[in-house]
Short mmCIF file of C-alpha atoms and ligand atoms in Angstrom, two decimals:
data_model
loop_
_atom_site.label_atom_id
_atom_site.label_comp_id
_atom_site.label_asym_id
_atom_site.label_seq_id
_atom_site.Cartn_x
_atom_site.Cartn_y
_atom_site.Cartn_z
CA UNK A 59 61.43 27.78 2.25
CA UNK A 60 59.82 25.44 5.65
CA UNK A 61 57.77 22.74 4.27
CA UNK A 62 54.92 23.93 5.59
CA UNK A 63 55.34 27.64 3.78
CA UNK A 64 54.84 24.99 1.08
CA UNK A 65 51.21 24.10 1.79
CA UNK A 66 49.64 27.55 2.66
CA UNK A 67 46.43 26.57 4.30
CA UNK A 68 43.27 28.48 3.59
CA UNK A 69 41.77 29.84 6.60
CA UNK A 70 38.77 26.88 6.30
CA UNK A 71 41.79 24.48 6.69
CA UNK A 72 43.55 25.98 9.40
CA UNK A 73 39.74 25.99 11.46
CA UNK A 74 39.49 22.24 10.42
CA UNK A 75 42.89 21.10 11.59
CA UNK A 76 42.28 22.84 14.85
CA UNK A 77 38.59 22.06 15.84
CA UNK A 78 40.44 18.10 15.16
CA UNK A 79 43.21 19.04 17.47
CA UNK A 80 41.02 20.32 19.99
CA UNK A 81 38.98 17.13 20.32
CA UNK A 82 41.92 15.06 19.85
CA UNK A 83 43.68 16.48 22.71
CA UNK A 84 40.86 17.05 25.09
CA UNK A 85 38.41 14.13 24.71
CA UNK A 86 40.73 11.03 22.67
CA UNK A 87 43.71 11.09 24.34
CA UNK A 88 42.51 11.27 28.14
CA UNK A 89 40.63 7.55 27.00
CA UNK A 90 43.12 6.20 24.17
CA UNK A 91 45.03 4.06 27.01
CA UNK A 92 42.67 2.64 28.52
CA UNK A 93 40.20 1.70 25.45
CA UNK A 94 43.06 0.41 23.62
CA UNK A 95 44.15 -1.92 27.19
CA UNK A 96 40.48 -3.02 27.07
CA UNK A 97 40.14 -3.27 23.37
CA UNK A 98 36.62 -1.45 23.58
CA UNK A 99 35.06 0.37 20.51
CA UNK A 100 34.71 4.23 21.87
CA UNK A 101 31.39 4.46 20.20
CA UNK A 102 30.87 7.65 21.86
CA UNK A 103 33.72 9.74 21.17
CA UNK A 104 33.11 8.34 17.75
CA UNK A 105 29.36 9.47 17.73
CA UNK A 106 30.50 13.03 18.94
CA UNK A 107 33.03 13.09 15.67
CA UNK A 108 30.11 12.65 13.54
CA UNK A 109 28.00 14.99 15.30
CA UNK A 110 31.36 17.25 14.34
CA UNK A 111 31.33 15.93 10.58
CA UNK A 112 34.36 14.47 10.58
CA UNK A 113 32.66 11.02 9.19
CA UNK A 114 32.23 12.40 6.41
CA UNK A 115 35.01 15.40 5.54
CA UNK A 116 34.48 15.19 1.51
CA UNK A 117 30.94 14.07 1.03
CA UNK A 118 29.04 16.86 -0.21
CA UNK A 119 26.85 18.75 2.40
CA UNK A 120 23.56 18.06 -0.16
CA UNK A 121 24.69 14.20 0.94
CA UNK A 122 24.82 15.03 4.99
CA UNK A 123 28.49 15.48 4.44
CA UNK A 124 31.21 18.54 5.63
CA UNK A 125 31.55 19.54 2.20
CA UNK A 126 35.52 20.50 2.47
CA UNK A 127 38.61 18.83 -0.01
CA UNK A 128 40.67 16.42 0.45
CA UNK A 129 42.94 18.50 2.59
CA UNK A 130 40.76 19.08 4.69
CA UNK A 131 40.31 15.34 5.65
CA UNK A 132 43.98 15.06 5.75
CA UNK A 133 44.94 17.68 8.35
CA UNK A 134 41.83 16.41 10.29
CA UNK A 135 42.62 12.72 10.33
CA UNK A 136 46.26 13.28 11.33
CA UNK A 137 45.21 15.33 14.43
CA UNK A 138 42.91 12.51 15.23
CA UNK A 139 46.03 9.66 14.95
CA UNK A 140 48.14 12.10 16.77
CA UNK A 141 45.75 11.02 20.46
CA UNK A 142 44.85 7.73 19.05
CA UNK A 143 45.18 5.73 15.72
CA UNK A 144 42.39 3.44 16.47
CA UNK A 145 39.90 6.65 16.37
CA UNK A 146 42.13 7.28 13.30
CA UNK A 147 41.41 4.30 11.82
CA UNK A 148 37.37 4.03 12.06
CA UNK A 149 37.55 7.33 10.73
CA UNK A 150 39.34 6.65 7.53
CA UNK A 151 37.42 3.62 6.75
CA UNK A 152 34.43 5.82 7.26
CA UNK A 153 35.82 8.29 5.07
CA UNK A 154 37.37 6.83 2.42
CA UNK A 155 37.28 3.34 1.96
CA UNK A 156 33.48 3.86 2.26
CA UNK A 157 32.01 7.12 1.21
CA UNK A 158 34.49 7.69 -1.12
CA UNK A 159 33.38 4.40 -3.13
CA UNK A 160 29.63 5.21 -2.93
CA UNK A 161 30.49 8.97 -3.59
CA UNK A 162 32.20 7.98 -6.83
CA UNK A 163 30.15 4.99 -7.94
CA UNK A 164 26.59 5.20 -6.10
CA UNK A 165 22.75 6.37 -8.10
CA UNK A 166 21.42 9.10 -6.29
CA UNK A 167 19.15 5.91 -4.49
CA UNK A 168 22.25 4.51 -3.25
CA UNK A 169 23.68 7.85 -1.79
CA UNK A 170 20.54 8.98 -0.39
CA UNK A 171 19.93 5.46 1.52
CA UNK A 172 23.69 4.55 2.11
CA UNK A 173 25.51 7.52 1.77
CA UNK A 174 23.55 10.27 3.91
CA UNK A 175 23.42 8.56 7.36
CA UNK A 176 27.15 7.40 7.26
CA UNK A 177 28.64 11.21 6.03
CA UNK A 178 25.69 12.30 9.14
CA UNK A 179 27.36 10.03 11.74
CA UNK A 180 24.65 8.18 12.36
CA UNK A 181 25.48 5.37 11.05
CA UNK A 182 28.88 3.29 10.73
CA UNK A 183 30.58 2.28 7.48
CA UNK A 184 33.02 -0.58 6.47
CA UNK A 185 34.28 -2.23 3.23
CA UNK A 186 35.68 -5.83 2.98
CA UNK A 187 37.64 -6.68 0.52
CA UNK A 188 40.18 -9.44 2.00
CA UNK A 189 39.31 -13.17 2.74
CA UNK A 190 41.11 -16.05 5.12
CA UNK A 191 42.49 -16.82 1.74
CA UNK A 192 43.05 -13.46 -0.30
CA UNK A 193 44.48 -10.60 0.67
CA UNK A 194 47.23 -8.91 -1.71
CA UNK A 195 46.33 -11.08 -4.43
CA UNK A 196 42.43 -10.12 -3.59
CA UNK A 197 40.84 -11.37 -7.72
CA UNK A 198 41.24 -14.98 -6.05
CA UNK A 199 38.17 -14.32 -3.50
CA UNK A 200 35.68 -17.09 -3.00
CA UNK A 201 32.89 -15.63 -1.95
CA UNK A 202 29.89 -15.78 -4.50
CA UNK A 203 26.89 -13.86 -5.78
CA UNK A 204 24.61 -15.94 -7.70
CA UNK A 205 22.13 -13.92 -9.59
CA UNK A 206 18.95 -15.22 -8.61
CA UNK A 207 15.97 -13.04 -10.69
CA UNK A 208 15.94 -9.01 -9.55
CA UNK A 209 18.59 -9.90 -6.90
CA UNK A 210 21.81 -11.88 -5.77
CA UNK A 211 22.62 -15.03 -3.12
CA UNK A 212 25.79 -13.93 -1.45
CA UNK A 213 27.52 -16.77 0.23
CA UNK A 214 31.29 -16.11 1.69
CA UNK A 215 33.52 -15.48 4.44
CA UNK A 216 35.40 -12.36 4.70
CA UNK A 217 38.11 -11.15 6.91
CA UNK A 218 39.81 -8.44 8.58
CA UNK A 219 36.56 -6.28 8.59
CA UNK A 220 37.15 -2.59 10.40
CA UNK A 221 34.41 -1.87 12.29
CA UNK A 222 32.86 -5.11 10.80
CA UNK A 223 31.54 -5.71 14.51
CA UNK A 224 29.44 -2.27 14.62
CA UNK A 225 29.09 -1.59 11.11
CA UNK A 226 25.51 -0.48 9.82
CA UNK A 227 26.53 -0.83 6.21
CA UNK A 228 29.07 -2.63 4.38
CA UNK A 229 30.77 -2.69 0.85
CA UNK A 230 31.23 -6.09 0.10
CA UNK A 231 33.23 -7.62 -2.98
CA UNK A 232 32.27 -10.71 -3.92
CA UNK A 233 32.80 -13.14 -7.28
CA UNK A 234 29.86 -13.05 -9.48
CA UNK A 235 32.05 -14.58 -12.56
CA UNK A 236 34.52 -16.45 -11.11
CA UNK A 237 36.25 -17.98 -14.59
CA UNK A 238 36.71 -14.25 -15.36
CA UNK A 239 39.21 -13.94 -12.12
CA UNK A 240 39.32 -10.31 -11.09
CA UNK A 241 37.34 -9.29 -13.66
CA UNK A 242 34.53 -11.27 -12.18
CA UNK A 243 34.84 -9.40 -9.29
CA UNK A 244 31.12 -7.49 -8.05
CA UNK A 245 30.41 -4.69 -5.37
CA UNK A 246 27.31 -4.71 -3.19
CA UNK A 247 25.77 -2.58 -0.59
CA UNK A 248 24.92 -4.90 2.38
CA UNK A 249 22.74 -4.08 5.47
CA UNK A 250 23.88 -5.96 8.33
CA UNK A 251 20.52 -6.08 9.88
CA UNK A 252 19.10 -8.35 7.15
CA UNK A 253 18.77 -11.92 7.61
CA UNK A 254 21.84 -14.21 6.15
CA UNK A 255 24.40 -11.82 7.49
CA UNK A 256 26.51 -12.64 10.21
CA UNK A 257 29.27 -10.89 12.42
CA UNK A 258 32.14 -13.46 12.93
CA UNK A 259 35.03 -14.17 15.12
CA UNK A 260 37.09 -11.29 16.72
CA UNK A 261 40.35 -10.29 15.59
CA UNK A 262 42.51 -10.07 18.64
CA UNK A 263 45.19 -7.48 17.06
CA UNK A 264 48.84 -5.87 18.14
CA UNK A 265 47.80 -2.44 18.02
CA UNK A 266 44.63 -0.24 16.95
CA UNK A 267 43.15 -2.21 19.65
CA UNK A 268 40.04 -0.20 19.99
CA UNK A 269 39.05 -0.28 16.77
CA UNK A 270 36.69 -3.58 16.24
CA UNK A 271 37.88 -6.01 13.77
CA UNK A 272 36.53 -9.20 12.51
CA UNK A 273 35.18 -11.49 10.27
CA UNK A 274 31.73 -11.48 8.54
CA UNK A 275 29.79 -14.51 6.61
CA UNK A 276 27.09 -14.58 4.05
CA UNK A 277 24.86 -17.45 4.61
CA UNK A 278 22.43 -17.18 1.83
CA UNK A 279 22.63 -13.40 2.02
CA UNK A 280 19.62 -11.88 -0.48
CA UNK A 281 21.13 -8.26 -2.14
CA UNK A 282 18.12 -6.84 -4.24
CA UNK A 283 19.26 -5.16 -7.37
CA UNK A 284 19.48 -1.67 -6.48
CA UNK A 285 21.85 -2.48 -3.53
CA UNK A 286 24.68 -3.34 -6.55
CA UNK A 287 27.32 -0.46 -6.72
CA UNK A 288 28.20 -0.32 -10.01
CA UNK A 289 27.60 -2.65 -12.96
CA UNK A 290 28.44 -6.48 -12.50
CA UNK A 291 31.99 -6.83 -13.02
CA UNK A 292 33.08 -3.91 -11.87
CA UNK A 293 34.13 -4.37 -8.31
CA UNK A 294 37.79 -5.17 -8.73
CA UNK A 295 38.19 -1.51 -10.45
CA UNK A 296 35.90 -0.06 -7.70
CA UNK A 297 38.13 -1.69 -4.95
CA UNK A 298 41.55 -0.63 -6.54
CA UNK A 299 40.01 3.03 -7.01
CA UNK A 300 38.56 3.35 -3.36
CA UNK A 301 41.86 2.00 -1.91
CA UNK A 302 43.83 4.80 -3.89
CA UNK A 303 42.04 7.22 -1.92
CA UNK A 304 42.20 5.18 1.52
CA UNK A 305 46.03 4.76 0.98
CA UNK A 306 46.42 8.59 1.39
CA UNK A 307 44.17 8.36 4.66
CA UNK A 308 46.41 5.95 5.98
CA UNK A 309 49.56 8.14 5.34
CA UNK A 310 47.83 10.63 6.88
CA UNK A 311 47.89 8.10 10.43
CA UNK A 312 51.10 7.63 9.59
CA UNK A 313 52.04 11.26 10.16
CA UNK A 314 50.09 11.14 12.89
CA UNK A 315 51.02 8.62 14.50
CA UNK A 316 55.17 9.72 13.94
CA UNK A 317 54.43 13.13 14.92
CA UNK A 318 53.11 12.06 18.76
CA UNK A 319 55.79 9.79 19.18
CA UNK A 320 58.55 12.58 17.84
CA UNK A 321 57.25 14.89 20.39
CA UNK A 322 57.38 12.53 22.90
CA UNK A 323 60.69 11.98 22.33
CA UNK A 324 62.44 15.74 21.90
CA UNK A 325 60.36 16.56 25.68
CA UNK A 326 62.15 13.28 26.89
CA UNK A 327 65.47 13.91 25.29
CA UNK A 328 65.47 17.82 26.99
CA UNK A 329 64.41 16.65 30.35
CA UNK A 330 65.87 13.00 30.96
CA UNK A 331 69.20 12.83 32.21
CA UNK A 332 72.06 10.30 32.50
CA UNK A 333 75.62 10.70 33.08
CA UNK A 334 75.49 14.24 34.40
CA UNK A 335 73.81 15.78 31.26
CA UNK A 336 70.33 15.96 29.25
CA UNK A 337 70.58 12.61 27.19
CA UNK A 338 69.22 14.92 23.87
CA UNK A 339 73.17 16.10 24.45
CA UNK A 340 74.64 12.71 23.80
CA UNK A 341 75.21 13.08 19.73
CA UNK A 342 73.63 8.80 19.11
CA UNK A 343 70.05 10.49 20.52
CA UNK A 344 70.33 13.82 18.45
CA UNK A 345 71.21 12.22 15.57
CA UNK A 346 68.42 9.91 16.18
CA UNK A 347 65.98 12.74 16.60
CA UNK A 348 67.66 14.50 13.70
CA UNK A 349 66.58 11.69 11.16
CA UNK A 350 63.02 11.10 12.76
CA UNK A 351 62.13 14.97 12.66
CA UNK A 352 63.66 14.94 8.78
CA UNK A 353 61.28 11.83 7.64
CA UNK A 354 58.62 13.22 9.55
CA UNK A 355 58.90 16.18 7.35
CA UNK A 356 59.51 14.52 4.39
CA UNK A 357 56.37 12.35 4.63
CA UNK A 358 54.29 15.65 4.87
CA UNK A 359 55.34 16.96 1.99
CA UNK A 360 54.12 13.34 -0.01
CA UNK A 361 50.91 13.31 2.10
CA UNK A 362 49.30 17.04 1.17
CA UNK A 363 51.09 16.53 -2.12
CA UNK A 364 48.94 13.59 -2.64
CA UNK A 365 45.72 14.91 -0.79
CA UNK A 366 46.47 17.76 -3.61
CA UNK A 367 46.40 14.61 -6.20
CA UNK A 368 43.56 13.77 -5.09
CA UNK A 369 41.57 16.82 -5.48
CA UNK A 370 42.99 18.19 -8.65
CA UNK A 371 41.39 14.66 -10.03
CA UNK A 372 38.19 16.09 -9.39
CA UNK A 373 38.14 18.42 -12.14
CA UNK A 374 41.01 16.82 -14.28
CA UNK A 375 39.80 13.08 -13.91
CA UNK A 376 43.52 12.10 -13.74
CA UNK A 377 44.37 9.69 -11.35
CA UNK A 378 46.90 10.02 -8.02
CA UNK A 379 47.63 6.11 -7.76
CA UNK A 380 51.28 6.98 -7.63
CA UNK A 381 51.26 10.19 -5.47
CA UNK A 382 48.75 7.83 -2.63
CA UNK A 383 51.43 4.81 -2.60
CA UNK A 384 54.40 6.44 -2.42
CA UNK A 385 52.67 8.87 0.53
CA UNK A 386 51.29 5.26 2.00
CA UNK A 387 54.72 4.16 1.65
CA UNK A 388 57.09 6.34 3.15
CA UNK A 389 54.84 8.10 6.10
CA UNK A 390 53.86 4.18 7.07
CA UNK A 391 57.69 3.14 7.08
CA UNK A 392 58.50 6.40 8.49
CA UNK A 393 55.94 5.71 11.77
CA UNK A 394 57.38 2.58 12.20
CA UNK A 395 61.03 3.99 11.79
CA UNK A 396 59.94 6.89 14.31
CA UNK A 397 58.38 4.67 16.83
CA UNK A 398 61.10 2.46 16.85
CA UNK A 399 63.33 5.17 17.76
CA UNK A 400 60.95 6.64 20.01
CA UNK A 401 60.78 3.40 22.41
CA UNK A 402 64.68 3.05 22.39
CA UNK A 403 65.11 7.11 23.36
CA UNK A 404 62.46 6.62 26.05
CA UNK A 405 64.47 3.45 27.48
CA UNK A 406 62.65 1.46 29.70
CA UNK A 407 59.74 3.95 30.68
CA UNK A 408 59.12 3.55 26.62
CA UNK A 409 58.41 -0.04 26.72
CA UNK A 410 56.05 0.74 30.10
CA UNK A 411 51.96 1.14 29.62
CA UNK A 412 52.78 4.11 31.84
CA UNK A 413 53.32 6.24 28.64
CA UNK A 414 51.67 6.14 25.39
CA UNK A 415 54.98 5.36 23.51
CA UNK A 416 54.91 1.54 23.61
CA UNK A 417 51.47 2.24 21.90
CA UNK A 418 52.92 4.78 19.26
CA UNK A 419 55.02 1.45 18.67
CA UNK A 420 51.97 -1.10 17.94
CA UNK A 421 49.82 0.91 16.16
CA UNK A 422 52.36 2.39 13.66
CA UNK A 423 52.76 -1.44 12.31
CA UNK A 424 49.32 -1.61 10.74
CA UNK A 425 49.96 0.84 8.68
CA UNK A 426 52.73 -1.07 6.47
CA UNK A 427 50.08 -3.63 6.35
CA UNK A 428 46.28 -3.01 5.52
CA UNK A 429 45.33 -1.41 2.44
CA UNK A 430 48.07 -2.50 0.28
CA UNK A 431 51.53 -3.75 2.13
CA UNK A 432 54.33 -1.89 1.36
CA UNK A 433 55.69 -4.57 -1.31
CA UNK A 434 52.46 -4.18 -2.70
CA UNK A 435 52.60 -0.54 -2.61
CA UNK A 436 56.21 -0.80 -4.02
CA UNK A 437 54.68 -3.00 -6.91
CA UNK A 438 52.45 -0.32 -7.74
CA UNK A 439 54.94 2.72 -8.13
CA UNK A 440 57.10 0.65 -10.04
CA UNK A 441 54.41 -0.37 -12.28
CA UNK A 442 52.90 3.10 -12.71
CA UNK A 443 56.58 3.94 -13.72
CA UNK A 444 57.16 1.38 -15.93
CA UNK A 445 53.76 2.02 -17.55
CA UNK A 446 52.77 -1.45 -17.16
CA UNK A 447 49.13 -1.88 -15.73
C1 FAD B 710 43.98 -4.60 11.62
C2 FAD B 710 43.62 -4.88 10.19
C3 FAD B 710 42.52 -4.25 9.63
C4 FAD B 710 42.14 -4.53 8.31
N1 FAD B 710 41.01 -3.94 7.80
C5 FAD B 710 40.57 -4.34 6.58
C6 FAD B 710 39.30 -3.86 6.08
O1 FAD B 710 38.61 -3.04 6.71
N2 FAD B 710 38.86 -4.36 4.89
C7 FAD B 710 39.58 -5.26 4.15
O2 FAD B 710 39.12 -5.65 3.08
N3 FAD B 710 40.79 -5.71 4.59
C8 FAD B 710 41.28 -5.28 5.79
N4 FAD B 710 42.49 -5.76 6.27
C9 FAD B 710 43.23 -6.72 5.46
C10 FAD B 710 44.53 -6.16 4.88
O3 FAD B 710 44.26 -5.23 3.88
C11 FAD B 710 45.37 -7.36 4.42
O4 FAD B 710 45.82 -8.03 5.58
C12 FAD B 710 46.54 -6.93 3.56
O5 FAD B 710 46.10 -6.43 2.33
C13 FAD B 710 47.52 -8.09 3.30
O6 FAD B 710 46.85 -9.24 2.89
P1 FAD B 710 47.13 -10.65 3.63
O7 FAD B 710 47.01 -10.42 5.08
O8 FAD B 710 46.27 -11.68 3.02
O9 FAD B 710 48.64 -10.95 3.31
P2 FAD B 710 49.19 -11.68 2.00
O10 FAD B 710 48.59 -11.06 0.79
O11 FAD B 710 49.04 -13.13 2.17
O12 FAD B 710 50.73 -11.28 2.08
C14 FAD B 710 51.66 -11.95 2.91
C15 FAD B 710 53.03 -11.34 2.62
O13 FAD B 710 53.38 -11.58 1.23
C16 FAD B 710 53.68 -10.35 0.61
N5 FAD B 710 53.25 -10.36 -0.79
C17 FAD B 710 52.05 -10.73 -1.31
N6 FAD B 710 52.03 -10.55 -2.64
C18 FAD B 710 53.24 -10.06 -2.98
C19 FAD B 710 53.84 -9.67 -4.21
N7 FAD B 710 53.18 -9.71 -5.37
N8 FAD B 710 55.12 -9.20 -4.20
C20 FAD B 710 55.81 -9.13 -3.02
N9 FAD B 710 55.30 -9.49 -1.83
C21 FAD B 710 54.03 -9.95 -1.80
C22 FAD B 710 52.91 -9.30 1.40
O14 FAD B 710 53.46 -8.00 1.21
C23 FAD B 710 53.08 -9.83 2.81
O15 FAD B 710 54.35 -9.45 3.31
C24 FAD B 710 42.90 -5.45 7.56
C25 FAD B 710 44.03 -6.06 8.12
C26 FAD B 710 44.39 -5.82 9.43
C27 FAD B 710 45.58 -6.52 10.01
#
């Protein structure tokens, strides 16, 4: 049986996957060069995907949302990475690391207010977690919420915020009990047009270049009561939750990301030639092209199996922490594997800016990286295995 006579897709999916394709192909990847060179957020191509309502794939259409599963979003996002990752990667945030939290955890206030015009596309998400000094180990934070009457002084400096530097809304994590460690840990829905916030410094970054990262401070920052997500305390579960469901977003770039750079590399490997013959003929690039085709594949089959995860926990309320890491795991370590390979078949046209390859390369690192490296993904399977939580 092919892998993908595995994952029959529904008619809706097939529509999805192509209407992402479509745009991909025709409106990302003529820019993706040149944005990522300049290091420019493509505000408009990302205006037109939420005109297209892929900013909000699983949020329910009564929220401004596309309505579809988690498949859906999959299949969408990968056709996205396939032109550009940086697209990719403002639309996952978006998508999962925030709607998905205030989708889950949000009063009908906070969806209406926070939710609606960020599943709409008309306004940008982000959610900031990680801190100059806490990253993996993120219940050491040091930015605090003081309750002060009906609201809270927020007072911090976070780091590594995507789309921090256009973001409309942000969910921010901050310490609001700091003696009880990451149990102290609270989540709050900030508007970046109120007084006390501030967008920081710039992260100049190795790939995903057009995606804007940086850091944000809370000087003083006043968050009223009903902008709270959750009940105090309960950030650090509302973090590790939301990131379950971003991890199998950022498999899904993966496989995006590996697929453009395998194709690349079979039309280079059939038309390049060297020593009288097509170099896909010489047995060390076949073989190459053998493997990266095979872990392509393979990563598939743990990316819809854990998009599947994902949505059978919608009725069953059990949870697809393992199935996300050990998709985020080996479709992030099979980009990187991919690219790698891709550059070397390519030779030195790969490590040019005249093709897209070298840029395959630099974005496929991030994803070993942000939400959750792959020792901390490794940390989790093995502790989901061992039962120890
Ligand atoms: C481009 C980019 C975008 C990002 N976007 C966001 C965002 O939108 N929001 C957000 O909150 N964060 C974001 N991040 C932050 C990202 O999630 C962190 O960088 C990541 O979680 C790692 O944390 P750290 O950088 O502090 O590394 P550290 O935690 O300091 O880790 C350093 C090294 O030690 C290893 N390590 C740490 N703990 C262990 C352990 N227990 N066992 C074995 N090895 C360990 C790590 O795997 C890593 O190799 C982004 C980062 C980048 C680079």
């Amino acid at each position: 049986m092919a892998v993908k006579d595995l994952f029959p897709l529904s008619e809706e999916h097939q529509m999805i996957r192509q209407a992402a394709r479509d745009f991909a192909q025709n409106e990302i990847n003529p820019i993706a060069a040149e944005y990522d060179e300049a290091g420019i957020f493509p505000m408009k191509t990302i205006k037109k995907m939420g005109e297209m309502g892929f900013m909000g794939i699983e949020v329910p259409e009564a929220y401004g949302g596309a309505g579809m599963d988690t498949l859906a979003y999959v299949l969408a996002l990968e056709e996205i990475c396939k032109a550009d990752a940086s697209h990719g990667t403002i639309m996952s945030v978006n998508n999962s690391l925030y709607c998905s939290g205030l989708l889950n955890f949000g009063s009908e206030t906070q969806k209406e207010r926070f939710l609606r015009p960020v599943a709409e596309g008309k306004a940008i998400g982000a959610y900031s977690l990680t801190e100059p000094m806490s990253g993996s180990d993120a219940g050491t934070m040091r930015s605090r919420a003081v309750r002060n009457g009906d609201s809270y002084l927020i007072n911090g400096r976070k780091s590594w915020v995507t789309s921090g530097p256009v973001a409309n809304f942000i969910v921010v994590f901050a310490m609001t009990q700091p003696e009880k460690k990451h149990r102290g840990v609270t989540a709050f829905l900030i508007e970046t047009d109120k007084p006390g916030f501030i967008r920081g410094k710039m992260e100049p970054k190795l790939g995903i270049r057009a995606s804007a990262t940086s850091e944000i401070v809370f000087e003083d920052y006043c968050a009223p009561m009903d902008c709270r997500l959750g009940e105090e305390g309960d950030g650090f579960k509302i973090a590790m939750s939301v990131l379950d469901a971003g991890r199998i977003g950022i498999a899904a770039q993966s496989l995006g990301i590996a697929e453009a750079a395998y194709e690349a590399s079979l039309a280079y490997a059939r038309e390049r030639e060297a020593f009288g013959q097509k170099i896909g003929q010489f047995q060390g690039i076949g073989f190459q092209l053998a493997d990266m085709k095979t872990r392509i594949e393979a990563s598939r089959l743990l990316v819809y199996n854990a998009a599947l995860a994902k949505e059978r926990w919608k009725t069953t309320g059990e949870r697809f922490t393992l199935e996300a890491s050990m998709a985020k795991l080996f479709a992030s370590e099979t980009a990187m594997f991919v690219t790698h390979a891709a550059v070397q078949i390519h030779g030195g046209i790969g490590y040019s800016k005249e093709l897209p390859v070298e840029r395959y390369f630099r974005d496929a690192k991030i994803t070993e990286i942000y939400e959750g490296t792959s020792e901390i993904q490794r940390l989790v399977i093995a502790r989901q295995e061992l039962g120890l939580r």
